[in-house]
XYZ file of C-alpha atoms in Angstrom:
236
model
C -10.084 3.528 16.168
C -7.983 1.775 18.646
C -4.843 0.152 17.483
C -3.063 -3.349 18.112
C -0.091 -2.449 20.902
C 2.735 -0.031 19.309
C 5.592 -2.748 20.935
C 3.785 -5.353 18.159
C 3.339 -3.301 15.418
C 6.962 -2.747 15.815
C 8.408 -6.097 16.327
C 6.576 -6.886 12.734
C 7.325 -3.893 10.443
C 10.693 -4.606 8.284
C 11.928 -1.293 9.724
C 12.913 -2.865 12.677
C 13.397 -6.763 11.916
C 16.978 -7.615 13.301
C 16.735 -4.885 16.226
C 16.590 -5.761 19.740
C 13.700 -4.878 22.760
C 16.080 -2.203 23.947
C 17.136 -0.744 20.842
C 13.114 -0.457 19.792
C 12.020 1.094 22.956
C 15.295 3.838 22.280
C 13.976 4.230 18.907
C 10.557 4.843 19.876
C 10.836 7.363 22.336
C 11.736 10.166 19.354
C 8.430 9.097 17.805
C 5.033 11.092 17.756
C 1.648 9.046 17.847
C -1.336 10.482 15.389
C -4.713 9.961 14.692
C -6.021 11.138 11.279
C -9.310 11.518 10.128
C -10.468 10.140 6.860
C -9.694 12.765 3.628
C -6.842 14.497 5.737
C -3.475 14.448 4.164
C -0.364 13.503 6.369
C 1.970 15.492 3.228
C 1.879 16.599 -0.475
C 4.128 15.913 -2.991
C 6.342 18.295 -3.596
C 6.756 19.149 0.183
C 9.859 18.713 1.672
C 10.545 15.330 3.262
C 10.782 15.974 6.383
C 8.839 13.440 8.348
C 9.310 9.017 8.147
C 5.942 7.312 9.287
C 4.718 3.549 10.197
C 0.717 2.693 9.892
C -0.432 1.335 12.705
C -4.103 1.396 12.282
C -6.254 2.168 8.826
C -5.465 2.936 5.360
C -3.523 5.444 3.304
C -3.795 6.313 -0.122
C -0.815 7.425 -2.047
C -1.136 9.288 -5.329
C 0.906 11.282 -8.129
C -0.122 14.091 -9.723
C 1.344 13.962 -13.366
C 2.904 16.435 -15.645
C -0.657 16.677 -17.437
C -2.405 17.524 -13.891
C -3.625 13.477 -13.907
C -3.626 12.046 -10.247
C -2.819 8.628 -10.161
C -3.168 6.385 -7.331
C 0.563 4.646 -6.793
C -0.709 1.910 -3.840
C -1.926 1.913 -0.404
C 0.159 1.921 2.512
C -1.420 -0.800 4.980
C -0.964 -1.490 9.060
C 2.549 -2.039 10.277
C 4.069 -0.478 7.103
C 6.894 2.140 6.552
C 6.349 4.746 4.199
C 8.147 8.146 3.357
C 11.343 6.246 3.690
C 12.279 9.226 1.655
C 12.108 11.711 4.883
C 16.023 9.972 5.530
C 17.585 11.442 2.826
C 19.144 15.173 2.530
C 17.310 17.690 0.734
C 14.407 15.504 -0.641
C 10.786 15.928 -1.186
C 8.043 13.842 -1.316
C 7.418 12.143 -4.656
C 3.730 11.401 -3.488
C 1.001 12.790 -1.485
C -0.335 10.647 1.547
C -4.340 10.883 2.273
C -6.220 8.783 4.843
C -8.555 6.424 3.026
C -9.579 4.963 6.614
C -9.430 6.650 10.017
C -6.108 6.003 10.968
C -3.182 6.240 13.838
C 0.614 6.362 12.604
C 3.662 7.162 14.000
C 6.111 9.334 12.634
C 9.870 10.403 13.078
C 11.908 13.740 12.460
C 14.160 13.496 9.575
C 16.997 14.220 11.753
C 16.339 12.082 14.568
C 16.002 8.938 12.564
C 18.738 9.843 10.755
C 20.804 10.117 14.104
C 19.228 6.837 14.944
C 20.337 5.207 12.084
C 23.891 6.220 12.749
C 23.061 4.408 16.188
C 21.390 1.806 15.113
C 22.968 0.515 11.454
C 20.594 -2.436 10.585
C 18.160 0.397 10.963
C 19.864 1.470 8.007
C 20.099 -1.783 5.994
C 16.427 -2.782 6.309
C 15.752 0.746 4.779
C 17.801 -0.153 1.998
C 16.222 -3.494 1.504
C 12.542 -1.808 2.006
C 13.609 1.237 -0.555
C 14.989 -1.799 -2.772
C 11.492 -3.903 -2.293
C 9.451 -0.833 -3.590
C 11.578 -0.003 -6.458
C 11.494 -3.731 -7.387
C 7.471 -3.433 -7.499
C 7.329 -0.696 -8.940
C 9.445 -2.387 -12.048
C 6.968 -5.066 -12.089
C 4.192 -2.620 -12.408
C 5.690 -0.717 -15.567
C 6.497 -4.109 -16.827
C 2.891 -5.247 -16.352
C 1.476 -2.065 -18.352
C 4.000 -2.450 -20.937
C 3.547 -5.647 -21.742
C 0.528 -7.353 -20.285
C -3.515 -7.586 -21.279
C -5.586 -5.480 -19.271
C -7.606 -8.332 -17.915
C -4.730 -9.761 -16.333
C -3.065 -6.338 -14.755
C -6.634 -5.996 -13.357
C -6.516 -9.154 -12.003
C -3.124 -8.602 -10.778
C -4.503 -5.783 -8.822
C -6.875 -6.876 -6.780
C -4.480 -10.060 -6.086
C -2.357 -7.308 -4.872
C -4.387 -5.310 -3.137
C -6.051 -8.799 -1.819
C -2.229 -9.153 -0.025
C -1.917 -6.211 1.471
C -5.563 -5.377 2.828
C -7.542 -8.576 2.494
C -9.812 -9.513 5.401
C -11.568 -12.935 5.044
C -15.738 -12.462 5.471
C -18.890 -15.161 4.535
C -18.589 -14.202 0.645
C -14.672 -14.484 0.240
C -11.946 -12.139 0.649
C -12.811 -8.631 1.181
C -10.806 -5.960 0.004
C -11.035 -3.938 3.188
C -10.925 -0.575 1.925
C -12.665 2.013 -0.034
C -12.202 1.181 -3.305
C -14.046 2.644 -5.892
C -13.710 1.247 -9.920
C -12.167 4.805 -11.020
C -9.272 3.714 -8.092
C -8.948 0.221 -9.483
C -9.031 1.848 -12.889
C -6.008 3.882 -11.855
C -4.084 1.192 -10.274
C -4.294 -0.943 -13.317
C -3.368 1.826 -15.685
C -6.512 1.553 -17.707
C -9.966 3.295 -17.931
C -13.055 3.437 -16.236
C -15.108 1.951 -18.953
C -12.631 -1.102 -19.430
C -12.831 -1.801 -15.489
C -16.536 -1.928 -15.340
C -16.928 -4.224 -17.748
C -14.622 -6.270 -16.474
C -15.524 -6.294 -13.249
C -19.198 -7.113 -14.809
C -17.911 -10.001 -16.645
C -16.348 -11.745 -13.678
C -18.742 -10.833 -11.099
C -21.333 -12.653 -13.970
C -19.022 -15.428 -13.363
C -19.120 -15.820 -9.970
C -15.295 -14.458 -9.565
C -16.264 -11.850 -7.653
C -18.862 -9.215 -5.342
C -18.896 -5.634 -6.001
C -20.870 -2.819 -4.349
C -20.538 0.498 -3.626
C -16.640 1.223 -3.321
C -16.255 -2.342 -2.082
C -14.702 -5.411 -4.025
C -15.005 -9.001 -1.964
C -13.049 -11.775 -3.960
C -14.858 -15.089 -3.717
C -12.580 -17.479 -6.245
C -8.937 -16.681 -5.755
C -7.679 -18.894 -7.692
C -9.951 -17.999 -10.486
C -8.424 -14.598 -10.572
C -5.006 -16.123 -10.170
C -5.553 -18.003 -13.489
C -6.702 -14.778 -15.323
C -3.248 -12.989 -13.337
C -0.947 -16.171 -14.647
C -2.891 -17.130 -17.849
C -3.225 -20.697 -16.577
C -5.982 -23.077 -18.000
C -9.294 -21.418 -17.070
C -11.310 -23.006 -14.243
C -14.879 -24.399 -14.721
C -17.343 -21.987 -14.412
């Protein structure tokens, strides 16, 4: 899979926002260029941190592995998107594994080199922070969501989410352009199979949505959006 021009990707991740032509190019020639194949894993968690990567084409899945041997499926990592911001810091590991969910080409950055470069380059450094601080503020959301919130609507909330970060518009609506299957929604959502299903039965009845085999394609937003909010139901 060919992917969009590594200068681009770049100029639009939040890693770099602020920094200069020059200072990107510097920063770019201590990174390594990867393709993955789909079901390969770029780390485990557990391993040490050792390696900081950007998506610039495909999909990756990150996932937990609880106490109780559960995996759970934390979010998807989508083009032009830092992840294993951890790598930066001393003597950590990664919380998470990484798998490919879609043929994929990333780059990636020795711990110490982009630490060095940080020292170099400081708003390196603060648009970490803020990008650390964005993740832990969505992460708050999510516990706040299963904590408090019907199921319909975190499922709802979901896809919305997952609509953001890997929608691609088609004939039908929006589709969620990657492999998704109803046990993964069930995971993101913190509920169960069973519950999904009939959801997902329920709204596709309704004309809210098209499902197929590991695919979801959203064709009434804002009909979802209402179930997300608990705004005044539209017309069926």
């Amino acid at each position: 899979m060919s992917a969009p021009p590594v200068e681009k990707i770049l100029h639009n991740t939040a890693l770099f926002e602020g920094i200069s032509f020059s200072e990107r190019a510097h920063v770019l020639e201590y990174a390594r260029q990867h393709s993955l194949s789909t079901g390969e894993f770029l780390f485990m968690q557990g391993d040490p941190a050792e390696t900081l990567y950007i998506l610039l084409s495909g999909k990756i899945k990150l996932t937990q592995v609880t106490p109780d041997g559960q995996q759970v499926i934390l979010r998807y990592a989508a083009p032009g998107e830092v992840f294993a911001l951890i790598a930066v810091l001393s003597g950590a590991s990664y919380p998470v594994s990484a798998e490919v969910a879609e043929t994929s080409q990333v780059l990636a950055w020795h711990k110490p080199d982009m630490q060095q470069l940080m020292l170099e380059i400081p708003t390196l450094s603060q648009n970490a922070i803020r990008i650390l601080a964005t993740r832990v503020i969505e992460f708050q959301d999510r516990i706040r969501e299963l904590a408090t919130e019907r199921v319909e609507r975190r499922i709802a909330r979901t896809l919305l989410r997952l609509a953001r970060q890997a929608g691609r518009k088609v004939d039908e609506g929006v589709l969620i352009d990657i492999p998704l299957s109803r046990q993964d929604l069930a995971q993101l959502a913190g509920t169960t199979l069973f519950t999904v299903s009939r959801t997902l039965s329920r709204w596709e009845e309704k004309g809210l949505i098209v499902t197929g085999r590991e695919k979801v394609i959203i064709r009434f937003p804002h009909g979802l959006v209402a179930i997300a909010e608990e705004l005044q139901p539209p017309p069926e």
